[in-house]
Coordinates of C-alpha atoms and ligand atoms in Angstrom, one line a residue:
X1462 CA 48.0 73.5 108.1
X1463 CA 46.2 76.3 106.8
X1464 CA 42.8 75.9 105.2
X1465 CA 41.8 78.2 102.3
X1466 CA 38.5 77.9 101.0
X1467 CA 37.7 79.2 97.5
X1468 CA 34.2 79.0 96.4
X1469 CA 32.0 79.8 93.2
X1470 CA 29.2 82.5 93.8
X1471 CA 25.8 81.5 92.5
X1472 CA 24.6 78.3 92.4
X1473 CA 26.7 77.3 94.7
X1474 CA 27.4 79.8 97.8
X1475 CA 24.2 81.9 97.0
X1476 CA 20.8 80.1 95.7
X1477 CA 21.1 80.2 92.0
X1478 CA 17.5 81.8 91.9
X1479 CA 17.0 83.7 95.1
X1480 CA 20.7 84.3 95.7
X1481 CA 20.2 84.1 99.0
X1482 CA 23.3 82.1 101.5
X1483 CA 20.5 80.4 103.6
X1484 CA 22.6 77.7 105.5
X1485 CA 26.2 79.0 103.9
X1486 CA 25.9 81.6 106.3
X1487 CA 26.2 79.3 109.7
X1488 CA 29.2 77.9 107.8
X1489 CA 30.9 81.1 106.7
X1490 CA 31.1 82.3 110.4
X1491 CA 32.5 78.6 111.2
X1492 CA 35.4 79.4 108.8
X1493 CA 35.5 83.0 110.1
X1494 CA 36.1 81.8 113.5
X1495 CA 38.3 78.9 112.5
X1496 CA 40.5 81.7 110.9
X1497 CA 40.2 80.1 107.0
X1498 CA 40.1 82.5 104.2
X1499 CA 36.8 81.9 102.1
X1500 CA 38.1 83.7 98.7
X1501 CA 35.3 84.3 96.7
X1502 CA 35.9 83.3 92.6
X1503 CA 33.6 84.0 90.5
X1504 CA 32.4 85.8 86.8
X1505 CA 31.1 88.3 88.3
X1506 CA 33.2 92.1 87.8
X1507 CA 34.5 93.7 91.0
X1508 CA 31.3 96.2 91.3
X1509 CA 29.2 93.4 92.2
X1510 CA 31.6 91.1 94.4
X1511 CA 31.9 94.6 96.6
X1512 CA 28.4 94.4 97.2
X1513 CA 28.3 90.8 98.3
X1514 CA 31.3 91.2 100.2
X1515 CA 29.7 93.6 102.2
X1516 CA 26.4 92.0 102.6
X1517 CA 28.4 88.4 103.5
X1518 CA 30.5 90.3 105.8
X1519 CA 33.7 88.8 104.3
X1520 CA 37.2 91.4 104.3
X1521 CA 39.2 88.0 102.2
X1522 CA 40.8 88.5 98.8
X1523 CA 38.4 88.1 95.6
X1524 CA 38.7 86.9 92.2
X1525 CA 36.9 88.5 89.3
X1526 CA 35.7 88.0 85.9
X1527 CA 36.9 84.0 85.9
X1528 CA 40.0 84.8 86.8
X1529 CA 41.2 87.9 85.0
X1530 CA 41.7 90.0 88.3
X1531 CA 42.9 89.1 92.0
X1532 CA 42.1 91.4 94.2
X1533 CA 43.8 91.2 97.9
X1534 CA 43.3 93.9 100.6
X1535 CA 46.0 96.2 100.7
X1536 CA 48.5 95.8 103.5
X1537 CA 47.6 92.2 104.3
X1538 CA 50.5 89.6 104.1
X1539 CA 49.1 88.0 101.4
X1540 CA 49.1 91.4 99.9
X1541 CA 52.6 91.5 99.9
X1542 CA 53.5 88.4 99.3
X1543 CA 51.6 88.9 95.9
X1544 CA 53.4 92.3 94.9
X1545 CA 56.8 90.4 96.2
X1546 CA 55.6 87.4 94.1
X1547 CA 54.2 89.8 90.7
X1548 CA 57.9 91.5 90.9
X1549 CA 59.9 88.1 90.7
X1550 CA 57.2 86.7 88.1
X1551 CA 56.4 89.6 86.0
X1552 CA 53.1 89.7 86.7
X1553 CA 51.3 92.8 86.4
X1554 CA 50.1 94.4 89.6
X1555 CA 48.9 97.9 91.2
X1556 CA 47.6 99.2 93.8
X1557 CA 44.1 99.8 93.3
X1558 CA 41.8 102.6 95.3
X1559 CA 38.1 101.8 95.3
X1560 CA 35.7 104.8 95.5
X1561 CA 35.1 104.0 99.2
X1562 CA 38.7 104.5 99.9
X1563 CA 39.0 100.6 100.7
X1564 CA 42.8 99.6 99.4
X1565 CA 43.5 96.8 97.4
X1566 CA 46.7 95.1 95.8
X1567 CA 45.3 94.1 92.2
X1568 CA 47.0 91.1 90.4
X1569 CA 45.2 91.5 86.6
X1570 CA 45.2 88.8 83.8
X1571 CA 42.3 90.5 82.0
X1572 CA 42.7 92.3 78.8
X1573 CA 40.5 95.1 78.1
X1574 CA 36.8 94.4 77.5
X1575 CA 36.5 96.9 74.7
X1576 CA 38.2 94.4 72.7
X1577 CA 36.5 91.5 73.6
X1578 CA 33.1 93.4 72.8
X1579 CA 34.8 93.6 69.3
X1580 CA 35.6 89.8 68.9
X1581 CA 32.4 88.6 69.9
X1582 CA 30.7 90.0 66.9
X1583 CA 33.4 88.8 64.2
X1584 CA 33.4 85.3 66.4
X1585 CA 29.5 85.1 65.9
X1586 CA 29.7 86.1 62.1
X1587 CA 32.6 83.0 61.9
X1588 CA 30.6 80.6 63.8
X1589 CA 27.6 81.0 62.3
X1590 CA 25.2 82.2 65.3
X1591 CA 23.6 85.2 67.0
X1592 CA 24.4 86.4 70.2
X1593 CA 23.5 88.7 72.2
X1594 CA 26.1 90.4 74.6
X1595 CA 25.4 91.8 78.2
X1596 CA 26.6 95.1 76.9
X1597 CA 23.6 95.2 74.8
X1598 CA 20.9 94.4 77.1
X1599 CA 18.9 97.1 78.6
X1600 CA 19.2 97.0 82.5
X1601 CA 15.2 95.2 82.7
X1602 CA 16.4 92.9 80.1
X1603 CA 19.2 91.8 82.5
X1604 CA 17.2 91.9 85.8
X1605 CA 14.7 89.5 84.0
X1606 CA 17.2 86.9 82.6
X1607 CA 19.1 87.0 86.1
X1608 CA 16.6 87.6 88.7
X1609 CA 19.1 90.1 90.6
X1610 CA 18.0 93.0 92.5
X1611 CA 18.2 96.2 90.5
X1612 CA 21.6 97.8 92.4
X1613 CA 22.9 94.3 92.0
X1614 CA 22.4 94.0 88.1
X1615 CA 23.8 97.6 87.6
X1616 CA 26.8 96.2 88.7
X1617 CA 26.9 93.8 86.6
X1618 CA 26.9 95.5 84.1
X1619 CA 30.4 97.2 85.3
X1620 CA 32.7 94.8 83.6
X1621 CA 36.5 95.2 82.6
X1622 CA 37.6 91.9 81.4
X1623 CA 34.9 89.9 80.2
X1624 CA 31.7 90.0 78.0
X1625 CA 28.8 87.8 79.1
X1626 CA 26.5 86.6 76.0
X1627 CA 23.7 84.5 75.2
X1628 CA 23.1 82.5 72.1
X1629 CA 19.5 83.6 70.2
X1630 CA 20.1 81.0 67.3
X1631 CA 22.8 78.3 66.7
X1632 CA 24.6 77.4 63.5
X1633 CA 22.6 75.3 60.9
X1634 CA 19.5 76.2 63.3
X1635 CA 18.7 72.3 63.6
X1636 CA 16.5 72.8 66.5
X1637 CA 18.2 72.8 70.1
X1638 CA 22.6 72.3 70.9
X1639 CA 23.6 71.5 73.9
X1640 CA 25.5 74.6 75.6
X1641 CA 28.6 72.5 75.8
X1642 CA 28.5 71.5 71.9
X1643 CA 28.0 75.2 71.3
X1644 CA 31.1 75.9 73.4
X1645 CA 33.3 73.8 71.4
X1646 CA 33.0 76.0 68.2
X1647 CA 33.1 78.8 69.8
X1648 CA 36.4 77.9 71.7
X1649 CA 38.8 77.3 68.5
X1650 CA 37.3 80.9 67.0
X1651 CA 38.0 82.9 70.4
X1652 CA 42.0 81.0 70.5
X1653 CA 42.3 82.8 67.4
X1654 CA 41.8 86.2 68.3
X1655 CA 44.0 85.4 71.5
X1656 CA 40.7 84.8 73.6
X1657 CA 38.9 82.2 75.6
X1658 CA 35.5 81.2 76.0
X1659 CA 33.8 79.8 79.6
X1660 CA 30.5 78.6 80.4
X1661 CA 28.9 79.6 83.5
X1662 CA 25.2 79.2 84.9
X1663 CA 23.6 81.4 82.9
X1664 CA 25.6 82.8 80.4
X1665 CA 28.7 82.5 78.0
X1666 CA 31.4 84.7 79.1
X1667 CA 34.1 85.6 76.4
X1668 CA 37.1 86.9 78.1
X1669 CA 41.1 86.8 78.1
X1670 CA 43.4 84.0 78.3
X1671 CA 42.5 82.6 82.3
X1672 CA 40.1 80.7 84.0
X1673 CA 39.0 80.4 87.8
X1674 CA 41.9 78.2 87.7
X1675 CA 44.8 80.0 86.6
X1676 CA 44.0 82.3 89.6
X1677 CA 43.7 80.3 91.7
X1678 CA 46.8 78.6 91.3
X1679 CA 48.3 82.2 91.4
X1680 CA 46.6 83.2 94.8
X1681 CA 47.3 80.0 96.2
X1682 CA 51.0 80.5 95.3
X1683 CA 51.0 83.6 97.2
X1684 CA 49.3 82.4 100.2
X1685 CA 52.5 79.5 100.2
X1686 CA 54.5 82.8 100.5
X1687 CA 52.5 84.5 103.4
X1688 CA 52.8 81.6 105.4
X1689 CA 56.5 80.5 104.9
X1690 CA 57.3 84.1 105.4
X1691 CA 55.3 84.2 108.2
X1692 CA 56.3 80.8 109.9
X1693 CA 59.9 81.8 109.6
X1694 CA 61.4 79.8 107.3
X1695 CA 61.9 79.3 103.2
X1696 CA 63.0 75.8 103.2
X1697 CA 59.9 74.1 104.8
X1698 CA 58.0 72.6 101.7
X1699 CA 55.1 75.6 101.0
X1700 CA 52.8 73.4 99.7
X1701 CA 52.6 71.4 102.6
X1702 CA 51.5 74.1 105.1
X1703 CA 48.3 74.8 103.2
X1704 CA 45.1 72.2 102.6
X1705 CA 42.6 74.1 99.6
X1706 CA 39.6 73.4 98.7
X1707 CA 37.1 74.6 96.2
X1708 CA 33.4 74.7 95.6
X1709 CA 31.5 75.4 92.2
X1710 CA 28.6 73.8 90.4
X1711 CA 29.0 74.7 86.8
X1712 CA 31.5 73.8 83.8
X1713 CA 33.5 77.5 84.1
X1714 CA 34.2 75.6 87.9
X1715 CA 36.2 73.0 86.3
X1716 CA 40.2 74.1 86.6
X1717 CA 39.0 76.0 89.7
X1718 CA 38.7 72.3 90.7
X1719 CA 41.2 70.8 89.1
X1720 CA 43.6 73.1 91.0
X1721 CA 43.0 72.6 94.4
X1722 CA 43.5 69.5 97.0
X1723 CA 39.6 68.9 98.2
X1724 CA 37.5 69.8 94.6
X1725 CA 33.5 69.7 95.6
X1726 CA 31.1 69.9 93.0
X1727 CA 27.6 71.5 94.2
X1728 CA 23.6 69.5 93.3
X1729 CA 22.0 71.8 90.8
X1730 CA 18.2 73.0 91.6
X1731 CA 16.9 70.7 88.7
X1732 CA 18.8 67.5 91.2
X1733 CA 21.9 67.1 88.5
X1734 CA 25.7 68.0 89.0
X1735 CA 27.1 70.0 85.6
X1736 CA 28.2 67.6 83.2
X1737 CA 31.4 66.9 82.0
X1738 CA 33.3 67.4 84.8
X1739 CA 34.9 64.2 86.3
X1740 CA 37.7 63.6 87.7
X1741 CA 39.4 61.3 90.7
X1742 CA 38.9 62.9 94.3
X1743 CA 35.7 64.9 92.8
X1744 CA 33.3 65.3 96.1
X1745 CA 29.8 65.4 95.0
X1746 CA 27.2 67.1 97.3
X1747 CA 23.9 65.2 98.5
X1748 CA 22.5 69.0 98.8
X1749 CA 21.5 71.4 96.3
X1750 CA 23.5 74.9 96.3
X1751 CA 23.8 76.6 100.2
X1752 CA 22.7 73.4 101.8
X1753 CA 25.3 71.8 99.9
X1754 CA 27.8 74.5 100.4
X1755 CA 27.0 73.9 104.6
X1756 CA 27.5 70.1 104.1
X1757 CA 30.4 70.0 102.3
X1758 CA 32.1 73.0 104.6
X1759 CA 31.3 71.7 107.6
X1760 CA 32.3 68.3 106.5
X1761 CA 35.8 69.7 105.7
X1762 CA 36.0 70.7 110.1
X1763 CA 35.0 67.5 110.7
X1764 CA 38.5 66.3 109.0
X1765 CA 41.8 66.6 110.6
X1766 CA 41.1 70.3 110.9
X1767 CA 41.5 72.4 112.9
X1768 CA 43.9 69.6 114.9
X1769 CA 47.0 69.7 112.4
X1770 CA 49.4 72.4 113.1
Ligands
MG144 MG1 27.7 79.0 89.7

């Protein structure tokens, strides 16, 4: 059986204030050794994943923008499962060459964020609300309301697929909404205009079609096709050579969950896990964030890994 581990960013791998891995890190080297692909999957554009990636020391596929891009190093046998898989399934796919010369085989659900700029306006004007989108923030204005160090919230800031947005003033403006409350009016607007709406940590994010989920379900799917390939044979059943699990601790989390065998849901700094997400086989962790991240990783060796084969 073959692990794959796909985990949420901040919050949950990375302190949602310091971002820093503390304990994640003894834990990523566990899975490093062990041979189990941690597959980062977060909202955050490609820019700033390539930054993490390099200070997490981590050379596994990523997922971008919840879920509008996978991006899986070129030449890898997951890298050609997914351009085998894109071809028989029409998915669109390229071969993308970062400035650093790194290689990557790009699956993209994402539409362009030019247009998603657009909607957000007319979707504010409809709902009744004022926003205020990442693309107009100055770069201080995002380093405050993120805490990220300065190279980190410049890339940020180098988004595709998504806009990030806060809401200034609700409709009606009867005192505080709850963030989820606010999503529901803003979902039925953004379906008409052939969009979706998420809510992460710290922000809205208005974006294409997808979610965490719907990539993951793709990446997974190629994975299944590595590893039959690999092991010889097409008529084993795929799914049962892989075990997946996935960590998050906010509501954009939820089909990243829902799609995988062992969900975990990470303790929030303020001691709460999001709300409204619930569902059988839901893991809650005792810890908050990394510590949680540690507990519920190491937990997962402690299982019948690594002694199935
Ligand atoms: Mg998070």
């Amino acid at each position: 059986m073959q692990l794959l581990i796909f985990t949420d960013i901040d919050g949950s791998l990375l302190d949602f204030d310091s971002y820093k891995p503390g304990p994640a890190v003894r834990a990523l080297e566990a899975c490093r050794r062990a041979g189990v692909p941690v597959i980062l999957c977060t909202s955050k554009p490609s820019a700033e994943v390539r930054v993490l990636r390099t200070i997490l020391d981590l050379d596994t596929p990523y997922i971008v923008e919840n879920g509008a891009a996978i991006f899986f190093p070129a030449g890898t046998g997951v890298a050609v499962a997914a351009q085998q898989l894109a071809e028989s399934k029409k998915w669109d796919v390229s071969t993308i060459e970062m400035e650093d010369g790194e290689t990557f085989t790009r699956l993209l659900s994402g539409v362009a964020r030019a247009g998603v700029v657009e909607a957000l306006g007319e979707i504010a004007r409809e709902v009744g609300m004022e926003v205020r989108g990442i693309s107009e923030m100055t770069m201080a204005e995002i380093t405050e309301r993120t805490g990220l160090p300065s190279d980190q919230a410049r890339a940020a800031t180098m988004r595709e697929f998504s806009e990030p947005f806060i809401v200034l003033k609700g409709p009606g403006d009867e005192g505080r909404i709850e963030r989820t409350e606010l999503l529901e009016l803003i979902r039925p607007a953004a379906e008409r205009r052939g969009l979706a709406c998420a809510l992460g940590g710290r922000f809205f994010h208005l974006q294409g079609r997808h979610s965490k989920g719907t990539a993951v379900e793709r990446a997974v799917a190629c994975y299944s096709r590595a590893i039959s390939h690999s092991s010889g044979s097409d008529a084993v059943d795929q799914k049962s050579l892989l075990r997946t699990m996935a960590l998050g601790d906010a509501y954009n989390d939820l089909e990243m969950l829902a799609a995988v065998d062992e969900p975990v849901l990470i303790r929030r700094p303020d001691g709460t896990h999001a709300e409204g997400i619930a569902f059988p086989g839901l893991v809650r962790t005792e810890c908050v964030g990394p510590q949680g991240w540690f507990e519920a990783v190491m937990g997962a060796f402690e299982g019948e890994y690594p002694s199935g084969d």
